[in-house]
XYZ file of C-alpha atoms in Angstrom:
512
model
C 42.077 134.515 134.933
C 42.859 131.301 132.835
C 45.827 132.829 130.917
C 47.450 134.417 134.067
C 47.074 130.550 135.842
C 48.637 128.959 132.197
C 51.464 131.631 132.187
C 52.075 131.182 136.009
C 52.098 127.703 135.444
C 54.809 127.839 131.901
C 56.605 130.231 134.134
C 57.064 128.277 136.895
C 58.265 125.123 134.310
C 60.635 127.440 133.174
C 62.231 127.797 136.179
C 61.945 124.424 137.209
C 63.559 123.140 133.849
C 66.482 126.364 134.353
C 66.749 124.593 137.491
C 67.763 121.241 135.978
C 69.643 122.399 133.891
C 71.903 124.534 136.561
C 71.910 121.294 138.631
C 72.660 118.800 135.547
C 75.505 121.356 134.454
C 77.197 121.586 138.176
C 76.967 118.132 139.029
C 78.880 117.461 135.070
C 80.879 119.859 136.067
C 81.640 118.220 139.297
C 82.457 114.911 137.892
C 84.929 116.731 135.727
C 87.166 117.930 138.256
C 87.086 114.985 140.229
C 88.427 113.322 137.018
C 90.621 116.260 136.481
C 92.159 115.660 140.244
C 92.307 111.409 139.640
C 94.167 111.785 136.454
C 96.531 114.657 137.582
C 97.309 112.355 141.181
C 98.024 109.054 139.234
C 100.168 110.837 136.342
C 101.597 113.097 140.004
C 105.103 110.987 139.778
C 105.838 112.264 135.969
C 106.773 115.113 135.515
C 106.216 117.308 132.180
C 105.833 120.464 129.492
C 103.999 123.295 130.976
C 100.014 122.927 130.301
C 97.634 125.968 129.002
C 95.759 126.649 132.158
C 92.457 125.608 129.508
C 93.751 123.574 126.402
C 96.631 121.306 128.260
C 98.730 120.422 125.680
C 96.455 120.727 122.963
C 97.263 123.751 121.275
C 100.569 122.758 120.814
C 99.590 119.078 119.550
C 97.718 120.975 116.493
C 100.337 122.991 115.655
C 102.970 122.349 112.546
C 105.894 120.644 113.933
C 103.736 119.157 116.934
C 105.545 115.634 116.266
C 109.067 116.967 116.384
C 107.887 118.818 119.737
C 107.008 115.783 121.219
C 110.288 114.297 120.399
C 112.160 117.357 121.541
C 110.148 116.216 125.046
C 110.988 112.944 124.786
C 114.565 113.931 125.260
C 113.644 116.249 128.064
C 111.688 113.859 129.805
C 112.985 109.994 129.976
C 110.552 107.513 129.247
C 107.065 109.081 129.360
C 105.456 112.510 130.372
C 101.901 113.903 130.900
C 99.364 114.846 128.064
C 96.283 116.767 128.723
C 94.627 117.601 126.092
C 91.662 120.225 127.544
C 91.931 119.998 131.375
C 89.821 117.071 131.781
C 91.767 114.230 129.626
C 94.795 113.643 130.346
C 97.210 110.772 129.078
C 100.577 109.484 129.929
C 102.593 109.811 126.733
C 105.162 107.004 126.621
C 108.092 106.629 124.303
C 110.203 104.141 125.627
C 110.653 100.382 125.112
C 110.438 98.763 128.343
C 107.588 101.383 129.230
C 105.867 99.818 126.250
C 106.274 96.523 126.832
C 104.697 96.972 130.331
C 101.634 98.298 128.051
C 101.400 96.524 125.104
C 102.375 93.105 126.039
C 99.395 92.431 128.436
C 96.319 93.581 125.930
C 94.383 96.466 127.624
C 91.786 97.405 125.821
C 91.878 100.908 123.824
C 91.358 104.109 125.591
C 87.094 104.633 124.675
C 88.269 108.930 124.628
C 89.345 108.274 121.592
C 87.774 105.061 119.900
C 84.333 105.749 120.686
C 84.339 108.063 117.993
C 84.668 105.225 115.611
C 81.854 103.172 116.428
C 78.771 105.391 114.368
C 81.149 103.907 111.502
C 82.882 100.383 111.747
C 80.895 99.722 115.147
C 82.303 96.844 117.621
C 84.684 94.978 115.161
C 87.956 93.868 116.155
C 89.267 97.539 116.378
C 87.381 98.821 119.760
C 86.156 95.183 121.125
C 87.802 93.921 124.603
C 87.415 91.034 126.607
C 86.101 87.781 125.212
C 84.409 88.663 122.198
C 87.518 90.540 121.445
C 89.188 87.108 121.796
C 86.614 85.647 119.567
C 86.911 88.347 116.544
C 90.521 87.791 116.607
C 90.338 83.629 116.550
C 87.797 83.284 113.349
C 89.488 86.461 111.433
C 93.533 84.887 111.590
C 92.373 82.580 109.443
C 92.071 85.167 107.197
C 95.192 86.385 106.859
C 97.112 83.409 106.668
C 100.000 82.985 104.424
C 97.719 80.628 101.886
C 95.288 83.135 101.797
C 97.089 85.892 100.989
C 99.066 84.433 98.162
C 96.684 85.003 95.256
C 96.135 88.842 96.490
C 99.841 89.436 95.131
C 98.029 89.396 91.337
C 95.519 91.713 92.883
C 97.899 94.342 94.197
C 99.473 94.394 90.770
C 96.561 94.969 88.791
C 95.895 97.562 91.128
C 98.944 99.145 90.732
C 99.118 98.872 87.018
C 95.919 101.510 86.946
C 97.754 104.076 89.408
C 101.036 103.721 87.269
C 98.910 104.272 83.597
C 97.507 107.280 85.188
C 101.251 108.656 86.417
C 102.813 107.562 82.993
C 100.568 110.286 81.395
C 101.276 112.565 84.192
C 104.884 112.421 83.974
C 104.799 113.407 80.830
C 103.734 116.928 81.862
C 107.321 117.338 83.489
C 105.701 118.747 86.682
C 106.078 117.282 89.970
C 102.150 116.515 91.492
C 100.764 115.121 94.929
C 101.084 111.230 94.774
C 99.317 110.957 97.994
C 95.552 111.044 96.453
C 96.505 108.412 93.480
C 97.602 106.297 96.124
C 94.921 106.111 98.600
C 92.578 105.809 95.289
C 94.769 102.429 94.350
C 94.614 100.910 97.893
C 91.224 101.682 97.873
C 90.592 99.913 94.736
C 92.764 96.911 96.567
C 90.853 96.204 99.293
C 87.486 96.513 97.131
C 89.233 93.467 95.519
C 90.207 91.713 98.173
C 87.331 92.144 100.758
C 84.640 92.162 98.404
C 85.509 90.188 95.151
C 85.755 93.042 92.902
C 87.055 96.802 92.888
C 87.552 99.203 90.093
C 89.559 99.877 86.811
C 87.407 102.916 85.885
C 84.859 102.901 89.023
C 82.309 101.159 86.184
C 79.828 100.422 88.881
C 77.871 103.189 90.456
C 76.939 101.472 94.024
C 80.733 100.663 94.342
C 81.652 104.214 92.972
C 79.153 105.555 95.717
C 81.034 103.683 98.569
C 84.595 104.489 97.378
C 83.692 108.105 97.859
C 82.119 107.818 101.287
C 84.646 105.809 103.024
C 86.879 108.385 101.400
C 84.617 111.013 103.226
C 84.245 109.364 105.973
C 88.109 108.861 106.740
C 88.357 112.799 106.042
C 85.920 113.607 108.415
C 87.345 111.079 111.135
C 90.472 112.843 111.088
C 88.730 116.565 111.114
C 86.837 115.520 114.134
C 89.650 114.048 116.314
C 91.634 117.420 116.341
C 88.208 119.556 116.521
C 87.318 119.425 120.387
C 83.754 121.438 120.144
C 83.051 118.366 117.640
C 83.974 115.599 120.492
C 80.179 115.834 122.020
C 77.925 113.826 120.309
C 75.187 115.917 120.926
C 76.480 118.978 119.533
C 78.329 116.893 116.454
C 75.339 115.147 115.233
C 73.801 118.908 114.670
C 76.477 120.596 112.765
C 77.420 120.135 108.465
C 80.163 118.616 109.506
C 77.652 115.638 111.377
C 75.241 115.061 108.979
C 77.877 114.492 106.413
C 78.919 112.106 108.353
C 76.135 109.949 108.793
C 75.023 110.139 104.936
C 78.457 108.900 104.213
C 78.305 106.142 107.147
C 74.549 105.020 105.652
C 76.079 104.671 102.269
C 78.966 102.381 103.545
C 76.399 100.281 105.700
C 74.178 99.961 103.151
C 76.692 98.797 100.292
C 78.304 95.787 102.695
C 74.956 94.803 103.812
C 73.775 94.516 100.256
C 76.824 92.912 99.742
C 76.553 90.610 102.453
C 72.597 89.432 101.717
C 73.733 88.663 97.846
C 76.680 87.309 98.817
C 74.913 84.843 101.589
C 72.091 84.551 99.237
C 74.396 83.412 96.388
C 75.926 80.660 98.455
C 72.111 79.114 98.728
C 72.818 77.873 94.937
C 75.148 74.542 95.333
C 76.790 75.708 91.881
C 77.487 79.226 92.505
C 78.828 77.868 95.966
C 81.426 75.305 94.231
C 82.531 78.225 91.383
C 83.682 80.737 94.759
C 85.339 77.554 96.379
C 87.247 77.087 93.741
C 87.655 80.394 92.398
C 91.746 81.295 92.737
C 91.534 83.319 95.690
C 88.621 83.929 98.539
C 87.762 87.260 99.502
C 87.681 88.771 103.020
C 83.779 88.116 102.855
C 84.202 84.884 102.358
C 86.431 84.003 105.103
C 84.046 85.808 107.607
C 80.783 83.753 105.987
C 82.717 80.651 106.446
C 84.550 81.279 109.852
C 83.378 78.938 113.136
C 84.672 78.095 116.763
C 84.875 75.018 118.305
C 80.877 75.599 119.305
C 80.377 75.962 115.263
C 78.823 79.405 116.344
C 79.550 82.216 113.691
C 80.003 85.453 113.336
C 75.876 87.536 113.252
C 75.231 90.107 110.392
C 76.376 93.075 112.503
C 79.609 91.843 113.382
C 79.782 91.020 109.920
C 79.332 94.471 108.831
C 81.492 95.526 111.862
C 84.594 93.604 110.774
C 84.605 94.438 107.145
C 83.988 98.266 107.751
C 86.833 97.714 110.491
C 88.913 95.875 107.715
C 88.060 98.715 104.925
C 89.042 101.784 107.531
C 92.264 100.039 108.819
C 93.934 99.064 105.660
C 93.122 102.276 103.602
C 94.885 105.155 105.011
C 97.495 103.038 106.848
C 98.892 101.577 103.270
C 98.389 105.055 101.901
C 100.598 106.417 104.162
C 103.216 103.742 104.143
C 103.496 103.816 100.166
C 103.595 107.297 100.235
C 106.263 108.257 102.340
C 108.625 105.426 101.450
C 107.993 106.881 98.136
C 109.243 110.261 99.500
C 112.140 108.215 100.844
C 113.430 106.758 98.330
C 113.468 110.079 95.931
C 115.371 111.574 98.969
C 117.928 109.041 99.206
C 118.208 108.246 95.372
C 121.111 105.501 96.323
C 118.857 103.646 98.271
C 116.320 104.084 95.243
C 118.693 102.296 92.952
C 119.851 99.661 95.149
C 116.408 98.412 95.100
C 115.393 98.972 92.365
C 118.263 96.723 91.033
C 117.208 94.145 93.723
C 114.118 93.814 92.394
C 114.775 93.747 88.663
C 117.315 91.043 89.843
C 114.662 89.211 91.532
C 112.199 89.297 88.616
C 114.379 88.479 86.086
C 112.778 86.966 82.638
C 109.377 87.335 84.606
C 106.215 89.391 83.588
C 104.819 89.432 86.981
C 105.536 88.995 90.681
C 105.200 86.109 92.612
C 104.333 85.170 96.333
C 107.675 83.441 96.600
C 109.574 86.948 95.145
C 108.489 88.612 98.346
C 110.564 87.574 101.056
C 113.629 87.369 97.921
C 113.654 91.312 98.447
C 115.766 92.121 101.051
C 117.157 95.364 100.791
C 113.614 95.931 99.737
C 111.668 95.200 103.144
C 115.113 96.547 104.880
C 114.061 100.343 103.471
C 110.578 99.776 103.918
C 111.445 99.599 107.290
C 113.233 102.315 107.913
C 111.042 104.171 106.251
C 108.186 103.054 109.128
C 110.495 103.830 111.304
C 110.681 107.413 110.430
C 107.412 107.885 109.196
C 105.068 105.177 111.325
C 101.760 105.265 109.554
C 100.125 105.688 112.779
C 102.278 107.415 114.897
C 99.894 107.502 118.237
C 97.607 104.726 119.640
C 96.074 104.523 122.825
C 95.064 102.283 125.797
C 92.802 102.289 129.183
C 94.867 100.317 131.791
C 92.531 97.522 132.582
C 94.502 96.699 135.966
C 97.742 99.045 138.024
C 100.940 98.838 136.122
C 104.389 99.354 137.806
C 107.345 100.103 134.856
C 110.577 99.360 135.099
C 112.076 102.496 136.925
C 109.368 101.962 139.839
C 107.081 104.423 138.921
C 103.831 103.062 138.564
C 99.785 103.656 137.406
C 96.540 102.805 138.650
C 93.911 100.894 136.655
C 91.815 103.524 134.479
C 94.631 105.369 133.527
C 95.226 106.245 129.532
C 98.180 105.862 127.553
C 99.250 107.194 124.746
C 101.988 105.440 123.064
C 103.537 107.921 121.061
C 105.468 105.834 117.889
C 106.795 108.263 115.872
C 108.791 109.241 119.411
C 109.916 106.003 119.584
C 111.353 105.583 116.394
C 112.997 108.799 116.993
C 114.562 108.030 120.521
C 118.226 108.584 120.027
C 118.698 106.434 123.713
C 117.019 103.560 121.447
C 118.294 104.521 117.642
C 121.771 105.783 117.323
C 121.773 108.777 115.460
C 117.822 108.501 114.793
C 117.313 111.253 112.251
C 119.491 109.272 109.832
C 117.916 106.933 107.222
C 119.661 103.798 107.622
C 118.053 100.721 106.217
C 120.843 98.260 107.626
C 119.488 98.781 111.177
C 117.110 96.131 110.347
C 119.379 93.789 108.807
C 118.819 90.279 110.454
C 122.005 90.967 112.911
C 121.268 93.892 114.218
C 117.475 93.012 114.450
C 118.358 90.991 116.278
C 119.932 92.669 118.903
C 117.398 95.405 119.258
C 114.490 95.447 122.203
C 111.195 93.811 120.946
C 109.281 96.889 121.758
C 111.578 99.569 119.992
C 109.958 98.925 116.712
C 106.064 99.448 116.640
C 104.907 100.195 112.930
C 101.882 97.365 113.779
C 101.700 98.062 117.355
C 102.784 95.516 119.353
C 101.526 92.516 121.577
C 98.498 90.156 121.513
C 96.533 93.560 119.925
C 98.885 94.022 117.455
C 97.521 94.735 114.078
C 96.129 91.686 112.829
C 96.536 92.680 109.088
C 100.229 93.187 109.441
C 101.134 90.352 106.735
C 99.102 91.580 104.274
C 100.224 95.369 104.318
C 103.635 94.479 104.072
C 103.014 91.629 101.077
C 100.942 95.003 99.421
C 103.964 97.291 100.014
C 106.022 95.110 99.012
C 104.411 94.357 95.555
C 103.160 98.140 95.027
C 106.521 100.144 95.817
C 108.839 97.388 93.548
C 106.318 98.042 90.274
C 106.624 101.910 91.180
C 110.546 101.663 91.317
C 111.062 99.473 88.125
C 108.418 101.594 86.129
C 109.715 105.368 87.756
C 112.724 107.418 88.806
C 111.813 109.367 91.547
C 112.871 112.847 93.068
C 112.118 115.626 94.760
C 110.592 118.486 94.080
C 112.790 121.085 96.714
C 109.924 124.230 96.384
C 107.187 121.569 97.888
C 108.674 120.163 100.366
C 105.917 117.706 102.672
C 105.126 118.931 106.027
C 104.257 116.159 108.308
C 100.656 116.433 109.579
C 99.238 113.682 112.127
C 96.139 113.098 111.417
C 95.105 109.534 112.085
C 97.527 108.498 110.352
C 100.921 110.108 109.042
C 99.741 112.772 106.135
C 101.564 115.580 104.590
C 99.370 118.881 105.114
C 100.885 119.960 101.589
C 100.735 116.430 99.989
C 103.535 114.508 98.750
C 104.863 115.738 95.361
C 107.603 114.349 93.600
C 108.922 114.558 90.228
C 108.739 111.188 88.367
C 111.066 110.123 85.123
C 109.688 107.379 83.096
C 111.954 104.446 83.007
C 110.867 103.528 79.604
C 109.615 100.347 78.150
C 111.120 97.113 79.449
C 112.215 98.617 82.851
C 108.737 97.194 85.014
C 108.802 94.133 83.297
């Protein structure tokens, strides 16, 4: 009698939990479509490519060529066009400057679709945060990045560099072409251990820092699988899988090296003496600036938005550089004229001199010109997003309501021939301080644009800058035609082959 009442009882649990479930799934499912039906009304007024009737647009995205595609759109439809990707996100791609503007000059916060997946990493630093602690971030961290500040990192990049340009001098002498890509993101890497924490690598020597260089390796890798992997956008089901788990080992390793780093650090500056030797050391560190940054209420930033900004300041400035260095790289050994002209610029520039200085930076003209162009063709981020915060009406009348995503597409931008004449064309002069000049504020977006415009923007170009002359005065670059990059977005601009190029030694006295 007792186990027929239990088993009527499980039974009838069963059902009851089936139940919920049912309900839980149709009411989701419910929500969906209504979302489905908001976003398809409000984007009703732009037309676009033909959608999968389940993946949207999303198949194609993921395909080879997906960039190109959505520049052979851009030409089909002016200014901006839908985006789904799955039936149940949808985004209006834009690709225009005045459309941009409307966007990016008001500061909407970023679309959470696609950020949210950040936070298990870099949490809320200045990245993903809106409103008035976004406001906040932003105010103590310029500091940071001020001109006077950045000035001693120029001996930093160098030294850097001179560790990725050992290791190529001994692979150059194999006569092969190989993948630069790797050896670069290993060297900016190695930079911004220097420059955020007080100390990087020559040899990875330290084990703890050796540890973190891999996982925020890992964890940029695994960023990038996840975006383009829809059954890994639930968190419930991602957390379960290999793919997960990896993930959060690698993001406990990073959080537990910069909050180790931060308690020594804080507990260092208890000693008066070790506080005056880091005041007057040459340069402060990233971590510094944070420890010492106040507002006008002396408040400061707390431990976790600490951790937040310097995890934010570690994922933004790794692959971003990588990619910039890399393909202007690629640039130059397909336009070797442009490869010489700089490189004579800059051995001009350096003259007698062992080293560079902060004031041989903004000597290089032709320099920054090609680095430029380069962006131009090969943005290192070539998509970022935004959540309208309020309606916006653009400049041909057409008009969204508040919620809405964007998706501003750079890499279409840059390749706009109704912006860029003749935009497949590498053409450094087009930034040349005349024709600059004349050009629409929002037609060039390599940083983003407006008041969240990439905050670090001073000192990427300062490391390009320093990193690509010592390449071209110690290397001859060119291509290698039977490896040929294919362009892969991917959080930022990659090559799904990698980037190989052949490299000639210059010989001694030529990176003086």
């Amino acid at each position: 009698m007792v186990p027929s009442f239990l088993s009527l009882r499980l039974s009838c649990l069963g059902l009851w939990a089936s139940g919920l479930i049912l309900v839980l799934g149709f009411l989701k499912l419910i929500r969906l479509l209504l979302r489905r039906q908001r976003l398809a009304k409000a984007m009703g007024n732009f037309p676009g490519p033909p959608t999968h009737w389940l993946f949207g647009h999303a198949l194609e995205i993921q395909q080879t060529g997906s960039l190109d595609k959505v520049v052979s759109w851009a030409h089909q439809f002016p200014y901006a066009h839908p985006l789904w990707f799955g039936q149940f996100i949808g985004f209006l791609n834009i690709y225009e400057p005045d459309y941009a503007k409307a966007v990016y000059s008001r500061g909407d916060p970023k679309a959470p679709d696609v950020y949210d997946f950040f936070l298990q990493w870099i949490g809320r630093g200045l990245l993903v945060l809106e409103g008035p602690k976004w406001f906040q971030h932003r105010k103590l961290l310029t500091p940071g990045f001020h001109y006077d500040v950045l000035k001693p990192y120029v001996a930093l990049f160098a030294e850097s560099t001179r560790v990725m340009l050992d290791k190529w001098e001994e692979k150059a002498q194999e006569g092969k072409s190989f993948d630069i890509f790797c050896d670069v993101g290993h060297m900016a890497l190695n930079t911004l251990m220097k420059c955020t924490f007080g100390r990087g690598d020559t040899g990875l020597g330290h084990s703890r820092d050796s540890s973190y260089y891999l996982a925020v390796s890992d964890l940029t890798l695994l960023m990038q699988q996840r975006l383009v992997s829809f059954h890994y956008h639930n968190d419930f089901i991602y957390w379960l899988t290999p793919h997960g788990r990896r993930f959060l080992r690698a993001c406990q390793v990073a959080h537990d090296h910069t909050d180790q780093v931060i308690r020594e650090r804080k507990a260092a500056l208890q000693d008066e003496k070790v506080r005056k030797k880091i005041q007057n050391r040459r340069h402060l560190d990233f971590l510094d600036i944070l420890l010492g940054a106040r507002d006008e209420d002396d408040s400061k930033l707390s431990d976790a938005d600490l951790r937040a900004e310097v995890d934010t300041f570690m994922f933004g400035g790794h692959d971003t550089t990588t990619s910039g260095i890399s393909w202007f790289l690629y640039c130059m050994a397909l336009y070797p004229e442009h490869q010489h002209r700089c490189r004579e610029e800059v051995r001009e520039i350096l003259g007698d001199q062992d080293s560079f200085q902060w004031d041989d930076l903004g000597k290089m003209t032709y320099l920054t010109m090609c680095i430029k162009e380069s962006f131009r063709l090969y943005p290192p981020v070539p998509q970022v997003y935004r959540q309208l915060s309020k309606p916006v009406t653009f400049v041909d009348g057409r008009s969204l309501p508040a919620g809405s995503l964007i998706s501003m597409h750079i890499y279409a931008l840059h390749r706009n021939s109704a912006v860029w004449p003749d935009p497949e064309v590498f053409d450094p002069l087009r930034f040349s301080t005349e024709n600059a000049s004349k050009r629409h504020p929002f037609a060039f977006m390599p940083f983003s644009a407006g008041p969240r415009n990439c905050i670090g923007q001073q000192f990427a170009m300062s490391e390009m800058k320093v990193v690509t002359a010592m390449c071209l005065l110690h290397f001859e670059f060119s291509l290698d035609p039977s490896r040929l990059p294919i362009k892969m977005l991917q959080l930022v601009l990659r090559s799904k082959n990698g980037i190989h190029l052949h490299l000639k030694p210059l010989g001694p006295g030529s990176g003086k």
